[in-house]
Amino acid sequence: MTDSPLYRLPLDPQEQPVLERILTLRDQLSLLKQDRSTYVKSQDVIALYNKLIDQVEALNRLRADKRDEQNRLDSVLDDCFQLISLFFLTIGRNHEAPAVYSAVSTVKRLLDHLKEAGFYSPKDLDGIAQHIEEWETSIARSKDTHSPHLVTLLEARIALCQTTLKELRANLSNLNPQMLDTYQKLVSILRSLSACNTRSKFPAKDVKELESQLLAIQHELHEDRISHDGKSAEDAYAEKLSTLSLTEGGVRDGDVVVKALLARCMLWCEVIQEKKGKIDERFQDTYDKLVKLRNSLEQMNLTQAWSLRETDLYSYQRQLDRVDESRINGNFVDEQGRPADLHAQRTLLYLLRKSYAFIYQYIISSEPVSEALLPIYNQLLTLKRCLQEVKRNGGVDSPRELYPYSMKLNSIDNMKKDGAFRVGNDIPEGQGSVIALLAECFDLAYELRTEAEEKDEVKGTPPAEETNGVGSKD
């Protein structure tokens, strides 16, 4: 199991029994996560969650006069809440406070990394802001059903996210629409350059094409070619980092922000062409580890809807956390405590941020359906997309063309017993979502059938007999 960062042992002997019980709970959660012989059952998750809350309440009683205490117990407790949170997503209870815990933790890191990187798209912030609002609603709705200790913790973490989000928005507040468009292009180019910098084989041609785009923008802004006589490109780049600082000099004018980002793009392009994908050998192991994590998370994107169990994300989270929290004052350091050069620093930060972004995307893409019902739910999603595509392309010429869809929908509908989709004697979470999606598919099929019948009437063709029930008027 991937442990969280190490802290000193509890100083208060009274906390030791609590730590031991929480360690046991973490082991039980880990075993449940690894068990692929059956789907995760709600009752198993809720039982472990209630035991965890009991230990939180016991700990709070012990720390009545020392609320700021932080030791190993807290790190193990965080492990448990991260796992519980991902389990709530796995069983389809996405809109409850425990499910929010992992998402908020990931977003907090993402926002901190965006602030540290000093460049980001307004779309990044808008998407995060929207989900934070949804999580606030889930937490407010959970106040009467979940522990006030958990609710208070989540509210405090969201408040921190809102503060950082406000700072990030302020930095772009003086961009007019034209400058904003240019700024977003530069953000995209800089990210593309960073992606090129981490490929297994350095793509010199692609980098040159991106450089051409930068030169075109430079011409549009009537900027001169960046000169750094007497300085390396890395030194010049380091100086430019401060021009987008959120803490020094206040909010900058829009043209200053755009031109500073252009300068960074040009210099970074020069830096990576000099390095050609070679990183300082002192950080090769860290680089290889982050590349492997990034690639593994990226590959999940191909099969996420069909095979990802949200708890699978836990080990990735913890490995990334260990790397992130090993930094000293924001710097990656070698075994002797020496900081990385600028190229290694920015490259490793990019990989770290990209990996957390994948985890965030998978969390927010989680459907509010138990994994036991996901095969049915995913089939219905595919059917819905197909029917929508048929509708967008003018529908069908004959109701007979809908028979394959009709037969599949009816086969799924017939899987219900007493109005619910069951697994054995269990009724997994997410029934409402699956049944609503099934109804949408039936409605789409009925609309397409009706349109096809109207076309037949215009042509004078007798309507086809409906034998499968889809869109039946009986």
Coordinates of N, CA and C in Angstrom, one line a residue, residues 59-171:
L59 N -11.1 11.3 18.7 CA -9.9 12.1 18.6 C -10.2 13.5 18.9
N60 N -11.3 14.0 18.5 CA -11.6 15.4 18.8 C -11.8 15.7 20.3
R61 N -12.3 14.7 21.0 CA -12.5 14.8 22.4 C -11.1 14.9 23.1
L62 N -10.1 14.1 22.6 CA -8.8 14.1 23.2 C -8.1 15.4 22.9
R63 N -8.4 16.0 21.7 CA -7.7 17.2 21.3 C -8.6 18.5 21.6
A64 N -9.4 18.4 22.5 CA -10.3 19.6 22.8 C -9.5 20.9 23.0
D65 N -8.3 20.7 23.6 CA -7.4 21.9 23.9 C -6.2 22.1 23.0
K66 N -6.2 21.3 21.9 CA -5.0 21.3 21.0 C -5.5 21.0 19.6
R67 N -6.3 21.8 19.1 CA -6.9 21.6 17.7 C -5.9 21.6 16.6
D68 N -4.8 22.2 16.8 CA -3.8 22.4 15.7 C -2.8 21.2 15.6
E69 N -3.0 20.2 16.5 CA -2.1 19.1 16.5 C -2.0 18.4 15.1
Q70 N -0.8 18.0 14.7 CA -0.7 17.3 13.4 C 0.4 16.2 13.6
N71 N 0.1 15.0 13.4 CA 1.0 13.9 13.6 C 0.6 12.7 12.7
R72 N 1.2 11.6 12.9 CA 1.0 10.5 12.0 C -0.5 10.1 12.0
L73 N -1.1 10.2 13.1 CA -2.5 9.8 13.1 C -3.3 10.6 12.1
D74 N -3.0 11.9 11.9 CA -3.7 12.7 11.0 C -3.5 12.3 9.5
S75 N -2.3 11.8 9.2 CA -2.0 11.4 7.9 C -2.7 10.1 7.6
V76 N -2.8 9.2 8.6 CA -3.5 7.9 8.3 C -5.0 8.2 8.2
L77 N -5.5 9.2 9.0 CA -6.9 9.6 9.0 C -7.3 10.1 7.6
D78 N -6.3 10.9 7.0 CA -6.5 11.4 5.7 C -6.6 10.3 4.7
D79 N -5.7 9.3 4.8 CA -5.8 8.1 3.9 C -7.2 7.5 3.9
C80 N -7.7 7.3 5.2 CA -9.0 6.7 5.3 C -10.1 7.5 4.6
F81 N -10.1 8.8 4.8 CA -11.1 9.7 4.2 C -11.0 9.7 2.7
Q82 N -9.7 9.7 2.2 CA -9.6 9.6 0.8 C -10.2 8.4 0.2
L83 N -9.9 7.3 0.9 CA -10.5 6.0 0.4 C -12.0 6.0 0.5
I84 N -12.5 6.4 1.7 CA -14.0 6.5 1.9 C -14.6 7.3 0.8
S85 N -14.0 8.4 0.5 CA -14.5 9.3 -0.5 C -14.6 8.7 -1.9
L86 N -13.6 8.0 -2.3 CA -13.6 7.3 -3.5 C -14.6 6.1 -3.5
F87 N -14.7 5.5 -2.4 CA -15.7 4.4 -2.3 C -17.1 4.9 -2.4
F88 N -17.4 6.1 -1.9 CA -18.7 6.7 -2.1 C -19.0 7.0 -3.6
L89 N -18.0 7.4 -4.3 CA -18.1 7.5 -5.8 C -18.4 6.2 -6.4
T90 N -17.7 5.2 -6.0 CA -17.8 3.8 -6.5 C -19.2 3.3 -6.3
I91 N -19.8 3.5 -5.2 CA -21.2 3.0 -5.0 C -22.3 3.9 -5.5
G92 N -21.9 5.0 -6.1 CA -22.9 5.9 -6.7 C -23.4 7.0 -5.9
R93 N -22.9 7.2 -4.7 CA -23.4 8.2 -3.8 C -22.6 9.5 -3.9
N94 N -22.5 10.0 -5.2 CA -21.6 11.1 -5.5 C -22.0 12.4 -4.9
H95 N -23.3 12.6 -4.5 CA -23.7 13.9 -4.1 C -23.8 14.0 -2.6
E96 N -23.0 13.2 -1.9 CA -23.0 13.3 -0.4 C -21.6 13.8 0.0
A97 N -21.6 14.4 1.2 CA -20.4 15.0 1.7 C -19.1 14.1 1.7
P98 N -19.2 12.9 2.1 CA -17.9 12.1 2.0 C -17.4 12.0 0.6
A99 N -18.2 11.9 -0.4 CA -17.7 11.8 -1.8 C -17.0 13.0 -2.2
V100 N -17.2 14.2 -1.6 CA -16.6 15.4 -1.9 C -15.1 15.5 -1.5
Y101 N -14.8 14.8 -0.4 CA -13.5 14.9 0.2 C -12.3 14.8 -0.7
S102 N -12.3 13.7 -1.5 CA -11.2 13.5 -2.4 C -11.1 14.5 -3.5
A103 N -12.3 14.9 -4.0 CA -12.4 15.9 -5.1 C -11.8 17.3 -4.6
V104 N -12.2 17.7 -3.4 CA -11.7 19.0 -2.9 C -10.2 18.9 -2.6
S105 N -9.7 17.8 -2.1 CA -8.2 17.7 -1.9 C -7.5 17.8 -3.2
T106 N -8.0 17.2 -4.3 CA -7.3 17.2 -5.6 C -7.4 18.6 -6.1
V107 N -8.5 19.3 -6.0 CA -8.7 20.6 -6.6 C -7.8 21.6 -5.8
K108 N -7.6 21.4 -4.5 CA -6.8 22.3 -3.7 C -5.3 22.2 -4.3
R109 N -4.9 21.0 -4.6 CA -3.5 20.9 -5.1 C -3.4 21.5 -6.5
L110 N -4.5 21.3 -7.4 CA -4.5 21.8 -8.7 C -4.4 23.3 -8.7
L111 N -5.2 24.0 -7.8 CA -5.2 25.4 -7.8 C -3.8 25.9 -7.3
D112 N -3.2 25.3 -6.3 CA -1.9 25.7 -5.8 C -0.9 25.6 -7.0
H113 N -1.0 24.5 -7.8 CA -0.1 24.3 -8.9 C -0.3 25.3 -10.0
L114 N -1.5 25.7 -10.2 CA -1.8 26.7 -11.2 C -1.2 28.1 -10.8
K115 N -1.3 28.4 -9.5 CA -0.8 29.6 -9.0 C 0.7 29.6 -9.1
E116 N 1.3 28.4 -8.8 CA 2.8 28.3 -8.8 C 3.3 28.4 -10.3
A117 N 2.6 27.7 -11.2 CA 3.0 27.8 -12.6 C 2.9 29.2 -13.2
G118 N 1.9 29.9 -12.7 CA 1.7 31.3 -13.2 C 1.1 31.5 -14.5
F119 N 0.5 30.4 -15.1 CA -0.3 30.6 -16.3 C -1.4 29.5 -16.3
Y120 N -2.6 29.9 -16.8 CA -3.8 29.1 -16.8 C -4.8 29.7 -17.7
S121 N -5.8 28.9 -18.1 CA -6.9 29.4 -18.9 C -8.1 29.8 -18.1
P122 N -8.8 30.8 -18.4 CA -10.1 31.2 -17.7 C -11.0 30.0 -17.7
K123 N -11.0 29.1 -18.7 CA -11.8 28.0 -18.8 C -11.5 27.0 -17.6
D124 N -10.2 26.9 -17.3 CA -9.8 26.1 -16.2 C -10.5 26.5 -14.9
L125 N -10.4 27.8 -14.7 CA -11.0 28.4 -13.5 C -12.5 28.3 -13.5
D126 N -13.2 28.5 -14.6 CA -14.6 28.4 -14.7 C -15.1 27.0 -14.4
G127 N -14.4 26.0 -14.9 CA -14.8 24.6 -14.7 C -14.7 24.3 -13.2
I128 N -13.6 24.7 -12.6 CA -13.3 24.4 -11.2 C -14.4 25.1 -10.3
A129 N -14.7 26.4 -10.6 CA -15.6 27.1 -9.9 C -17.0 26.5 -9.9
Q130 N -17.4 26.0 -11.1 CA -18.7 25.3 -11.2 C -18.8 24.1 -10.3
H131 N -17.7 23.3 -10.3 CA -17.8 22.1 -9.5 C -17.7 22.4 -8.0
I132 N -17.0 23.4 -7.6 CA -17.0 23.8 -6.2 C -18.4 24.2 -5.8
E133 N -19.1 24.9 -6.6 CA -20.5 25.3 -6.3 C -21.3 24.0 -6.1
E134 N -21.1 23.0 -6.9 CA -21.9 21.7 -6.8 C -21.5 21.0 -5.5
W135 N -20.2 21.1 -5.1 CA -19.8 20.4 -3.9 C -20.3 21.1 -2.7
E136 N -20.4 22.5 -2.7 CA -21.0 23.2 -1.6 C -22.4 22.9 -1.4
T137 N -23.1 22.7 -2.5 CA -24.5 22.2 -2.4 C -24.7 20.9 -1.8
S138 N -23.8 19.9 -2.2 CA -23.8 18.6 -1.6 C -23.5 18.6 -0.1
I139 N -22.5 19.5 0.3 CA -22.2 19.6 1.7 C -23.3 20.1 2.5
A140 N -24.0 21.2 2.0 CA -25.1 21.8 2.7 C -26.2 20.8 2.8
R141 N -26.5 20.0 1.8 CA -27.5 19.0 1.8 C -27.2 17.9 2.8
S142 N -25.9 17.7 3.1 CA -25.5 16.6 4.0 C -25.4 17.0 5.5
K143 N -25.7 18.2 5.8 CA -25.5 18.7 7.2 C -26.3 17.9 8.2
D144 N -27.5 17.4 7.8 CA -28.3 16.7 8.7 C -28.1 15.2 8.7
T145 N -27.3 14.7 7.8 CA -27.1 13.3 7.6 C -25.7 12.8 7.8
H146 N -24.7 13.7 7.9 CA -23.3 13.3 8.1 C -22.7 14.1 9.2
S147 N -21.6 13.6 9.7 CA -20.9 14.1 10.9 C -20.6 15.6 10.7
P148 N -20.9 16.4 11.7 CA -20.6 17.9 11.6 C -19.1 18.1 11.5
H149 N -18.3 17.1 12.1 CA -16.8 17.2 12.0 C -16.3 17.2 10.5
L150 N -16.9 16.3 9.8 CA -16.6 16.2 8.4 C -17.0 17.4 7.6
V151 N -18.3 17.8 7.9 CA -18.8 19.0 7.2 C -18.0 20.2 7.4
T152 N -17.6 20.4 8.6 CA -16.8 21.6 9.0 C -15.4 21.6 8.3
L153 N -14.8 20.4 8.2 CA -13.5 20.2 7.6 C -13.6 20.5 6.1
L154 N -14.7 20.0 5.4 CA -14.9 20.3 4.0 C -15.2 21.7 3.7
E155 N -15.9 22.4 4.6 CA -16.2 23.8 4.4 C -15.0 24.6 4.5
A156 N -14.1 24.3 5.4 CA -12.8 25.0 5.6 C -11.9 24.8 4.3
R157 N -11.9 23.6 3.8 CA -11.0 23.3 2.6 C -11.6 24.0 1.4
I158 N -12.9 24.1 1.3 CA -13.5 24.8 0.1 C -13.2 26.2 0.2
A159 N -13.3 26.8 1.4 CA -13.0 28.2 1.6 C -11.6 28.5 1.1
L160 N -10.6 27.7 1.4 CA -9.3 27.9 0.9 C -9.2 27.8 -0.6
C161 N -9.9 26.9 -1.2 CA -10.0 26.8 -2.7 C -10.6 28.1 -3.2
Q162 N -11.6 28.6 -2.6 CA -12.3 29.8 -3.1 C -11.3 31.0 -3.0
T163 N -10.5 31.1 -2.0 CA -9.6 32.2 -1.8 C -8.5 32.2 -3.0
T164 N -8.0 31.0 -3.2 CA -7.0 30.8 -4.3 C -7.6 31.1 -5.6
L165 N -8.9 30.6 -5.8 CA -9.6 30.9 -7.1 C -9.8 32.4 -7.3
K166 N -10.1 33.1 -6.3 CA -10.3 34.5 -6.4 C -9.0 35.2 -6.8
E167 N -7.9 34.8 -6.2 CA -6.6 35.4 -6.6 C -6.2 35.1 -8.1
L168 N -6.5 33.9 -8.5 CA -6.2 33.5 -9.9 C -7.1 34.3 -10.9
R169 N -8.3 34.5 -10.5 CA -9.2 35.3 -11.4 C -8.8 36.7 -11.5
A170 N -8.3 37.3 -10.3 CA -7.9 38.7 -10.3 C -6.8 38.9 -11.3
N171 N -5.9 38.0 -11.4 CA -4.7 38.2 -12.3 C -5.1 38.3 -13.7

